[in-house]
Amino acid sequence: MSCSGQGLISLDQALAAYSTVEPRAVQTLPLVEAHQHYLAHDVLSEIALPLFTQSAVDGYALKSEDILAGITVFELVGEIRAGIEEDVQIESGQCVRIFTGGKLPDSADTVARQEIVSKLDSRISLNQALNKGTDIRYQGEELSIGTILAKQGQYLKSGLVASLSMAGVKEVSVFNHPRIAVLITGDEVSKSLDNSAQVFDANSPMVLTWLKERGFYSIHLEHVIDDETVLKKALANALDHYDLVITTGGVSVGDYDLIRPVSLALGANEIFWQVAQKPGKPIYFAEYKKPNQSSYLLGLPGNPAAVFVCLEIHVFTLLKAMQGLKEPKPEWEKASLSEAVKGDSREQLLRMKLNVDEQGQLSVSKLKKQQSHMLSNLSEANVIGRIPVFNNAENCPKFIEFIRL
């Protein structure tokens, strides 16, 4: 899918290319350790939930037939607490104190919540009629044995981890996280500004924290100067030892844009180079074949706003593909464009603000300072809007796609 000498490829073509990568191996992990992984298989429930029929409130368990018979005063014969197994049964005219989650006796079929009961020593008085089954959670009413709890490809967030844990799931099969190396290139990038021609490094903290937010904590980070010999050594090591190599800078057409030629000289196979998007046009994607499993190189431009946009659109899509998602793509939504924007010959990926009106209708507005070297608008941006190609102002779209940040 290389575009060398053939013009730019579209954003959709670039995103589709990521679906061709080899997914990482599957492993079985304890449930909590599987947090922030993608499931490799469906997870089925081996139990019913609730595990047993229980009280939904603090109250008194009794027989509905007694209520139908007009009995309103009941003898209190015991107590059932949550988590404590008690062999307490009731006869006609009797009740048992029961707390939320307590296991309902086989001889009871209704619970009177304590707010509608008056307690009289060892008796209670029921102050209103109840239907059979009131305030009871029945065994299996939430799910039965064999119910699908989670599907292949689902991402294990904390809520899903809790859901699986409640169903007694102890471990799950997930796709391995790819091992990632990040190479920050450019003589001008510095942490301490060694001279007046340098700029502060925003790319390495951005890429590292972005990856951590998605569950990738063990990242090899390296700063590489614009020297072919130095870059060749660093890139060869990264491609040999990591599943994914992310670079920033050095992918355009200048004399010191060395990522592409050096990677090709090392034996990488170009998949695409240059995408019809703004910012991020020079993005470069290549495969490096190894005896057991390929590694991949995703070369991002050096300007930090372009890096940010490419992380959200390209890197996220590639990471999902490497973790077994068969059709990975950004989670596009649609909203109206609050005001016209200027068209371009490439798709624009703008940092924007999502607004919701009183009727729940979504609209997005363009923020100022969209140049690829600027990041200050990220304090306001909550979406990236996708503006299609158009030339004349009258062709400006009324609705656009966006992803949330």
Short mmCIF file of C-alpha atoms in Angstrom, two decimals:
data_model
loop_
_atom_site.label_atom_id
_atom_site.label_comp_id
_atom_site.label_asym_id
_atom_site.label_seq_id
_atom_site.Cartn_x
_atom_site.Cartn_y
_atom_site.Cartn_z
CA MET A 1 0.00 0.00 0.00
CA SER A 2 3.03 2.24 -0.34
CA CYS A 3 2.30 5.64 -1.78
CA SER A 4 5.84 6.55 -2.80
CA GLY A 5 5.65 8.42 -6.07
CA GLN A 6 1.92 7.82 -6.24
CA GLY A 7 0.60 10.75 -4.23
CA LEU A 8 -1.06 10.67 -0.83
CA ILE A 9 -3.34 7.94 0.43
CA SER A 10 -6.59 8.78 2.20
CA LEU A 11 -7.08 8.67 5.94
CA ASP A 12 -9.50 5.77 5.55
CA GLN A 13 -6.96 3.82 3.50
CA ALA A 14 -4.32 4.38 6.17
CA LEU A 15 -6.65 3.25 8.97
CA ALA A 16 -7.65 0.16 6.98
CA ALA A 17 -3.99 -0.81 6.59
CA TYR A 18 -3.68 -1.37 10.34
CA SER A 19 -6.14 -4.27 10.20
CA THR A 20 -3.51 -6.32 8.32
CA VAL A 21 -1.10 -6.53 11.26
CA GLU A 22 -0.43 -9.73 13.19
CA PRO A 23 -2.17 -9.70 16.59
CA ARG A 24 -0.07 -10.42 19.63
CA ALA A 25 -0.22 -13.80 21.40
CA VAL A 26 -3.02 -14.73 23.79
CA GLN A 27 -2.33 -15.27 27.49
CA THR A 28 -4.46 -16.12 30.52
CA LEU A 29 -4.25 -13.61 33.35
CA PRO A 30 -5.82 -13.21 36.78
CA LEU A 31 -8.81 -10.92 36.37
CA VAL A 32 -7.34 -7.81 38.01
CA GLU A 33 -4.07 -8.15 36.08
CA ALA A 34 -6.10 -8.33 32.86
CA HIS A 35 -7.35 -4.78 33.44
CA GLN A 36 -6.83 -2.60 30.33
CA HIS A 37 -6.44 -5.60 28.01
CA TYR A 38 -8.73 -6.80 25.22
CA LEU A 39 -10.53 -10.11 25.67
CA ALA A 40 -9.41 -12.89 23.35
CA HIS A 41 -12.55 -15.01 23.90
CA ASP A 42 -16.13 -14.64 25.09
CA VAL A 43 -16.57 -15.05 28.84
CA LEU A 44 -19.53 -17.20 29.92
CA SER A 45 -21.04 -17.31 33.37
CA GLU A 46 -20.54 -20.56 35.26
CA ILE A 47 -23.05 -19.53 37.91
CA ALA A 48 -26.47 -17.94 38.23
CA LEU A 49 -26.85 -14.48 39.74
CA PRO A 50 -28.02 -13.87 42.34
CA LEU A 51 -26.49 -17.07 43.70
CA PHE A 52 -29.53 -17.61 45.93
CA THR A 53 -32.91 -15.99 46.56
CA GLN A 54 -32.39 -13.11 48.96
CA SER A 55 -33.89 -10.02 50.52
CA ALA A 56 -33.56 -6.74 48.65
CA VAL A 57 -34.09 -4.64 51.79
CA ASP A 58 -33.78 -4.59 55.54
CA GLY A 59 -37.10 -5.95 56.80
CA TYR A 60 -39.05 -9.06 57.75
CA ALA A 61 -39.57 -12.27 55.76
CA LEU A 62 -43.04 -13.78 55.94
CA LYS A 63 -45.63 -15.80 54.05
CA SER A 64 -47.85 -14.07 51.47
CA GLU A 65 -50.67 -16.50 52.25
CA ASP A 66 -50.84 -15.05 55.76
CA ILE A 67 -51.32 -11.55 54.32
CA LEU A 68 -54.08 -12.85 52.03
CA ALA A 69 -55.72 -14.43 55.07
CA GLY A 70 -55.81 -11.00 56.77
CA ILE A 71 -53.07 -11.58 59.33
CA THR A 72 -51.34 -8.31 60.25
CA VAL A 73 -49.51 -9.21 63.46
CA PHE A 74 -46.65 -11.74 63.27
CA GLU A 75 -44.50 -13.50 65.82
CA LEU A 76 -40.79 -12.72 65.37
CA VAL A 77 -38.84 -16.01 65.57
CA GLY A 78 -35.29 -15.21 64.46
CA GLU A 79 -32.83 -13.14 62.47
CA ILE A 80 -30.97 -13.63 59.18
CA ARG A 81 -27.94 -11.49 58.38
CA ALA A 82 -26.20 -11.14 55.01
CA GLY A 83 -23.37 -13.63 54.61
CA ILE A 84 -24.41 -15.73 57.61
CA GLU A 85 -26.03 -19.08 56.81
CA GLU A 86 -28.99 -19.63 59.15
CA ASP A 87 -31.45 -22.54 59.20
CA VAL A 88 -34.48 -20.49 60.18
CA GLN A 89 -37.95 -21.50 58.97
CA ILE A 90 -41.31 -19.92 59.74
CA GLU A 91 -44.80 -21.22 60.31
CA SER A 92 -48.09 -19.46 59.61
CA GLY A 93 -48.30 -16.23 61.60
CA GLN A 94 -44.56 -16.01 62.06
CA CYS A 95 -41.82 -13.85 60.53
CA VAL A 96 -38.05 -13.55 60.68
CA ARG A 97 -35.93 -10.42 60.76
CA ILE A 98 -33.82 -10.28 57.56
CA PHE A 99 -31.25 -7.84 56.27
CA THR A 100 -30.36 -6.78 52.73
CA GLY A 101 -28.65 -9.67 50.95
CA GLY A 102 -29.75 -12.20 53.55
CA LYS A 103 -30.71 -15.64 52.22
CA LEU A 104 -34.49 -16.02 52.18
CA PRO A 105 -35.85 -19.10 54.02
CA ASP A 106 -37.63 -21.63 51.81
CA SER A 107 -40.73 -21.14 53.93
CA ALA A 108 -40.98 -17.38 53.17
CA ASP A 109 -41.93 -15.71 49.90
CA THR A 110 -42.32 -12.01 50.72
CA VAL A 111 -40.35 -9.33 52.54
CA ALA A 112 -41.90 -6.39 54.37
CA ARG A 113 -39.44 -3.52 54.49
CA GLN A 114 -38.89 -2.15 57.97
CA GLU A 115 -40.41 1.23 57.06
CA ILE A 116 -43.92 -0.31 56.81
CA VAL A 117 -43.68 -2.33 60.03
CA SER A 118 -44.19 -1.48 63.69
CA LYS A 119 -42.21 -3.59 66.14
CA LEU A 120 -43.95 -4.71 69.35
CA ASP A 121 -41.47 -6.61 71.54
CA SER A 122 -41.32 -10.08 69.95
CA ARG A 123 -43.99 -9.28 67.40
CA ILE A 124 -44.41 -6.98 64.42
CA SER A 125 -47.46 -5.26 63.03
CA LEU A 126 -47.73 -4.93 59.26
CA ASN A 127 -49.09 -1.49 58.31
CA GLN A 128 -49.93 -2.15 54.64
CA ALA A 129 -50.78 -5.02 52.33
CA LEU A 130 -48.04 -6.62 50.20
CA ASN A 131 -47.99 -8.70 47.04
CA LYS A 132 -46.23 -12.04 46.93
CA GLY A 133 -42.55 -11.63 46.06
CA THR A 134 -42.25 -8.02 47.23
CA ASP A 135 -38.62 -6.93 47.82
CA ILE A 136 -37.08 -10.27 46.89
CA ARG A 137 -34.13 -10.87 44.58
CA TYR A 138 -34.68 -14.25 42.98
CA GLN A 139 -31.88 -16.71 42.24
CA GLY A 140 -30.79 -16.32 38.61
CA GLU A 141 -32.92 -13.25 37.86
CA GLU A 142 -29.90 -11.25 36.65
CA LEU A 143 -28.24 -14.03 34.67
CA SER A 144 -28.29 -17.78 34.29
CA ILE A 145 -25.50 -20.32 33.82
CA GLY A 146 -24.05 -19.95 30.31
CA THR A 147 -24.95 -16.28 29.91
CA ILE A 148 -22.35 -14.29 27.92
CA LEU A 149 -20.80 -11.88 30.42
CA ALA A 150 -18.35 -10.23 28.00
CA LYS A 151 -17.52 -10.66 24.35
CA GLN A 152 -14.28 -11.17 22.49
CA GLY A 153 -12.67 -7.83 21.74
CA GLN A 154 -14.15 -6.01 24.73
CA TYR A 155 -11.79 -3.76 26.67
CA LEU A 156 -11.46 -4.59 30.34
CA LYS A 157 -12.29 -1.40 32.19
CA SER A 158 -12.89 -1.37 35.93
CA GLY A 159 -16.67 -1.76 35.57
CA LEU A 160 -16.35 -4.87 33.43
CA VAL A 161 -13.72 -6.29 35.80
CA ALA A 162 -16.20 -5.81 38.66
CA SER A 163 -19.02 -7.43 36.65
CA LEU A 164 -16.92 -10.49 35.90
CA SER A 165 -15.69 -10.72 39.48
CA MET A 166 -19.25 -10.70 40.79
CA ALA A 167 -19.94 -13.71 38.58
CA GLY A 168 -17.02 -15.58 40.12
CA VAL A 169 -14.63 -15.18 37.17
CA LYS A 170 -11.06 -15.53 38.41
CA GLU A 171 -9.06 -15.33 35.18
CA VAL A 172 -9.58 -14.47 31.51
CA SER A 173 -7.81 -14.91 28.18
CA VAL A 174 -6.53 -11.64 26.72
CA PHE A 175 -4.21 -10.48 23.97
CA ASN A 176 -0.75 -9.55 25.15
CA HIS A 177 0.12 -5.89 25.25
CA PRO A 178 2.65 -5.14 22.53
CA ARG A 179 6.11 -4.21 23.78
CA ILE A 180 6.66 -0.58 22.77
CA ALA A 181 9.74 1.52 22.09
CA VAL A 182 9.49 5.28 21.60
CA LEU A 183 12.28 7.12 19.77
CA ILE A 184 12.18 10.91 19.99
CA THR A 185 14.32 12.38 17.21
CA GLY A 186 15.52 15.88 16.49
CA ASP A 187 18.57 17.91 17.54
CA GLU A 188 16.25 20.79 18.39
CA VAL A 189 14.32 18.88 21.07
CA SER A 190 15.67 19.25 24.59
CA LYS A 191 14.61 18.91 28.22
CA SER A 192 16.88 21.72 29.39
CA LEU A 193 17.52 23.98 26.33
CA ASP A 194 21.26 23.58 25.92
CA ASN A 195 21.29 26.46 23.46
CA SER A 196 18.98 29.22 22.21
CA ALA A 197 18.03 27.32 19.05
CA GLN A 198 16.32 24.47 20.90
CA VAL A 199 12.72 23.90 22.06
CA PHE A 200 11.34 22.12 25.10
CA ASP A 201 10.45 18.47 24.55
CA ALA A 202 6.67 17.97 24.60
CA ASN A 203 6.61 14.76 22.59
CA SER A 204 8.17 12.31 25.04
CA PRO A 205 5.95 13.26 28.02
CA MET A 206 2.93 13.32 25.72
CA VAL A 207 3.55 9.90 24.20
CA LEU A 208 4.48 8.29 27.52
CA THR A 209 1.46 9.59 29.42
CA TRP A 210 -0.86 8.87 26.49
CA LEU A 211 0.30 5.25 26.50
CA LYS A 212 -0.02 4.98 30.28
CA GLU A 213 -3.60 6.21 30.09
CA ARG A 214 -4.29 3.15 27.93
CA GLY A 215 -2.56 0.64 30.17
CA PHE A 216 0.98 0.60 28.72
CA TYR A 217 3.41 1.28 31.52
CA SER A 218 6.70 -0.40 30.56
CA ILE A 219 7.92 1.71 27.65
CA HIS A 220 11.45 2.01 26.29
CA LEU A 221 12.09 5.71 25.64
CA GLU A 222 15.15 7.01 23.83
CA HIS A 223 16.19 10.40 22.45
CA VAL A 224 18.07 10.09 19.17
CA ILE A 225 20.03 12.85 17.46
CA ASP A 226 19.78 13.50 13.73
CA ASP A 227 22.74 11.30 12.84
CA GLU A 228 22.33 8.38 10.46
CA THR A 229 24.76 6.07 12.30
CA VAL A 230 23.23 6.77 15.70
CA LEU A 231 19.69 6.41 14.37
CA LYS A 232 20.50 3.16 12.57
CA LYS A 233 21.79 1.59 15.78
CA ALA A 234 18.83 2.78 17.86
CA LEU A 235 16.22 1.80 15.28
CA ALA A 236 17.75 -1.64 14.65
CA ASN A 237 17.74 -2.38 18.36
CA ALA A 238 14.16 -1.21 18.76
CA LEU A 239 12.84 -3.20 15.79
CA ASP A 240 14.65 -6.33 16.96
CA HIS A 241 13.43 -6.22 20.56
CA TYR A 242 10.01 -4.53 20.51
CA ASP A 243 6.66 -5.21 18.85
CA LEU A 244 5.93 -1.57 18.04
CA VAL A 245 8.34 1.28 17.50
CA ILE A 246 6.87 4.78 17.59
CA THR A 247 9.09 7.60 16.39
CA THR A 248 8.53 11.34 16.36
CA GLY A 249 10.16 13.58 13.77
CA GLY A 250 12.32 12.70 10.80
CA VAL A 251 9.63 11.33 8.44
CA SER A 252 9.25 14.17 5.93
CA VAL A 253 11.49 14.96 2.94
CA GLY A 254 14.27 17.09 4.43
CA ASP A 255 17.97 16.27 4.47
CA TYR A 256 17.76 15.15 8.09
CA ASP A 257 14.48 13.21 7.80
CA LEU A 258 16.15 9.84 8.20
CA ILE A 259 13.53 7.51 9.68
CA ARG A 260 12.19 6.18 6.39
CA PRO A 261 15.49 5.63 4.52
CA VAL A 262 17.22 4.13 7.54
CA SER A 263 14.34 1.75 8.26
CA LEU A 264 14.23 0.63 4.63
CA ALA A 265 17.98 0.02 4.70
CA LEU A 266 17.45 -2.17 7.77
CA GLY A 267 14.97 -4.31 5.83
CA ALA A 268 11.63 -2.82 6.82
CA ASN A 269 8.79 -3.11 4.30
CA GLU A 270 6.95 0.15 3.72
CA ILE A 271 3.16 -0.14 4.03
CA PHE A 272 2.37 3.52 3.49
CA TRP A 273 4.00 6.94 3.66
CA GLN A 274 2.17 10.27 3.59
CA VAL A 275 -1.55 10.57 4.26
CA ALA A 276 -3.93 13.23 2.97
CA GLN A 277 -4.60 14.68 6.42
CA LYS A 278 -3.76 17.92 8.19
CA PRO A 279 -1.88 17.86 10.49
CA GLY A 280 0.18 14.67 10.19
CA LYS A 281 0.70 14.31 6.46
CA PRO A 282 4.20 12.68 6.57
CA ILE A 283 3.13 9.75 8.79
CA TYR A 284 5.01 6.55 7.90
CA PHE A 285 4.04 2.92 8.56
CA ALA A 286 6.27 -0.11 7.93
CA GLU A 287 6.56 -3.78 8.85
CA TYR A 288 9.78 -5.43 10.01
CA LYS A 289 9.65 -9.19 9.57
CA LYS A 290 11.29 -11.37 12.22
CA PRO A 291 11.52 -15.16 12.56
CA ASN A 292 8.64 -15.48 15.05
CA GLN A 293 6.46 -12.38 14.66
CA SER A 294 6.71 -9.09 12.82
CA SER A 295 7.33 -5.79 14.53
CA TYR A 296 5.94 -2.50 13.25
CA LEU A 297 7.25 1.01 12.87
CA LEU A 298 4.90 3.99 13.02
CA GLY A 299 6.79 7.18 12.26
CA LEU A 300 4.95 10.31 13.41
CA PRO A 301 5.78 13.88 12.40
CA GLY A 302 7.77 15.96 14.86
CA ASN A 303 5.37 18.86 15.49
CA PRO A 304 3.60 18.13 18.80
CA ALA A 305 0.03 18.87 17.64
CA ALA A 306 0.53 16.44 14.75
CA VAL A 307 1.89 13.88 17.21
CA PHE A 308 -1.17 14.32 19.42
CA VAL A 309 -3.63 13.91 16.54
CA CYS A 310 -1.76 10.87 15.18
CA LEU A 311 -1.74 9.24 18.63
CA GLU A 312 -5.52 9.55 18.90
CA ILE A 313 -6.30 8.51 15.33
CA HIS A 314 -3.48 6.26 14.09
CA VAL A 315 -1.62 4.84 17.09
CA PHE A 316 -4.83 3.94 18.93
CA THR A 317 -6.17 2.14 15.85
CA LEU A 318 -2.90 0.25 15.36
CA LEU A 319 -2.72 -0.77 19.02
CA LYS A 320 -6.24 -2.17 18.87
CA ALA A 321 -5.34 -4.17 15.77
CA MET A 322 -2.23 -5.54 17.47
CA GLN A 323 -4.45 -6.67 20.35
CA GLY A 324 -6.77 -8.74 18.22
CA LEU A 325 -9.55 -6.37 17.16
CA LYS A 326 -10.52 -7.50 13.68
CA GLU A 327 -11.87 -4.19 12.41
CA PRO A 328 -10.18 -1.53 14.49
CA LYS A 329 -11.21 2.04 13.83
CA PRO A 330 -11.75 5.28 15.70
CA GLU A 331 -15.09 5.60 17.48
CA TRP A 332 -16.52 8.29 15.22
CA GLU A 333 -19.63 10.18 16.28
CA LYS A 334 -21.51 12.93 14.44
CA ALA A 335 -22.32 16.49 15.41
CA SER A 336 -23.33 19.71 13.71
CA LEU A 337 -20.64 22.24 12.90
CA SER A 338 -21.45 25.39 14.88
CA GLU A 339 -19.76 27.70 12.39
CA ALA A 340 -18.18 27.39 8.97
CA VAL A 341 -14.50 26.48 8.70
CA LYS A 342 -12.04 27.03 5.90
CA GLY A 343 -11.67 24.13 3.46
CA ASP A 344 -8.47 22.36 2.49
CA SER A 345 -7.22 19.88 -0.12
CA ARG A 346 -6.60 17.40 2.72
CA GLU A 347 -8.91 16.17 5.45
CA GLN A 348 -8.46 18.32 8.51
CA LEU A 349 -8.26 16.87 12.02
CA LEU A 350 -9.06 19.83 14.22
CA ARG A 351 -8.95 20.22 17.96
CA MET A 352 -12.48 21.27 18.80
CA LYS A 353 -14.94 21.77 21.63
CA LEU A 354 -18.07 19.63 21.90
CA ASN A 355 -21.21 21.37 23.13
CA VAL A 356 -24.59 19.92 24.13
CA ASP A 357 -27.71 22.11 24.05
CA GLU A 358 -30.81 21.84 26.26
CA GLN A 359 -32.40 19.40 23.81
CA GLY A 360 -29.35 17.15 23.92
CA GLN A 361 -28.19 18.06 20.41
CA LEU A 362 -24.44 17.89 19.79
CA SER A 363 -22.40 20.59 18.08
CA VAL A 364 -18.67 21.18 17.70
CA SER A 365 -16.78 24.43 17.39
CA LYS A 366 -13.26 25.01 16.11
CA LEU A 367 -10.71 26.28 18.60
CA LYS A 368 -8.07 28.87 17.78
CA LYS A 369 -4.33 28.12 17.39
CA GLN A 370 -4.59 25.00 15.21
CA GLN A 371 -1.03 25.17 13.87
CA SER A 372 0.84 21.90 14.25
CA HIS A 373 3.49 23.39 16.58
CA MET A 374 0.84 24.67 19.03
CA LEU A 375 -0.70 22.74 21.93
CA SER A 376 -2.22 25.44 24.15
CA ASN A 377 -5.78 24.78 22.94
CA LEU A 378 -5.68 21.28 24.46
CA SER A 379 -6.76 22.85 27.75
CA GLU A 380 -10.17 23.38 26.07
CA ALA A 381 -10.34 20.68 23.41
CA ASN A 382 -12.50 17.65 24.21
CA VAL A 383 -12.85 16.21 20.69
CA ILE A 384 -10.99 15.93 17.41
CA GLY A 385 -13.23 16.85 14.50
CA ARG A 386 -12.80 15.35 11.05
CA ILE A 387 -13.37 17.94 8.33
CA PRO A 388 -13.72 16.45 4.82
CA VAL A 389 -12.07 17.95 1.77
CA PHE A 390 -13.93 20.91 0.24
CA ASN A 391 -12.93 23.98 -1.72
CA ASN A 392 -15.76 26.52 -1.73
CA ALA A 393 -17.29 28.04 1.39
CA GLU A 394 -20.78 27.00 0.26
CA ASN A 395 -19.63 23.37 0.36
CA CYS A 396 -18.67 23.51 4.03
CA PRO A 397 -20.40 20.54 5.70
CA LYS A 398 -23.16 21.08 8.23
CA PHE A 399 -22.34 17.87 10.10
CA ILE A 400 -18.96 16.28 10.73
CA GLU A 401 -17.49 13.22 12.45
CA PHE A 402 -15.54 13.51 15.67
CA ILE A 403 -13.88 11.39 18.35
CA ARG A 404 -13.91 12.24 22.04
CA LEU A 405 -10.70 12.96 23.90
#
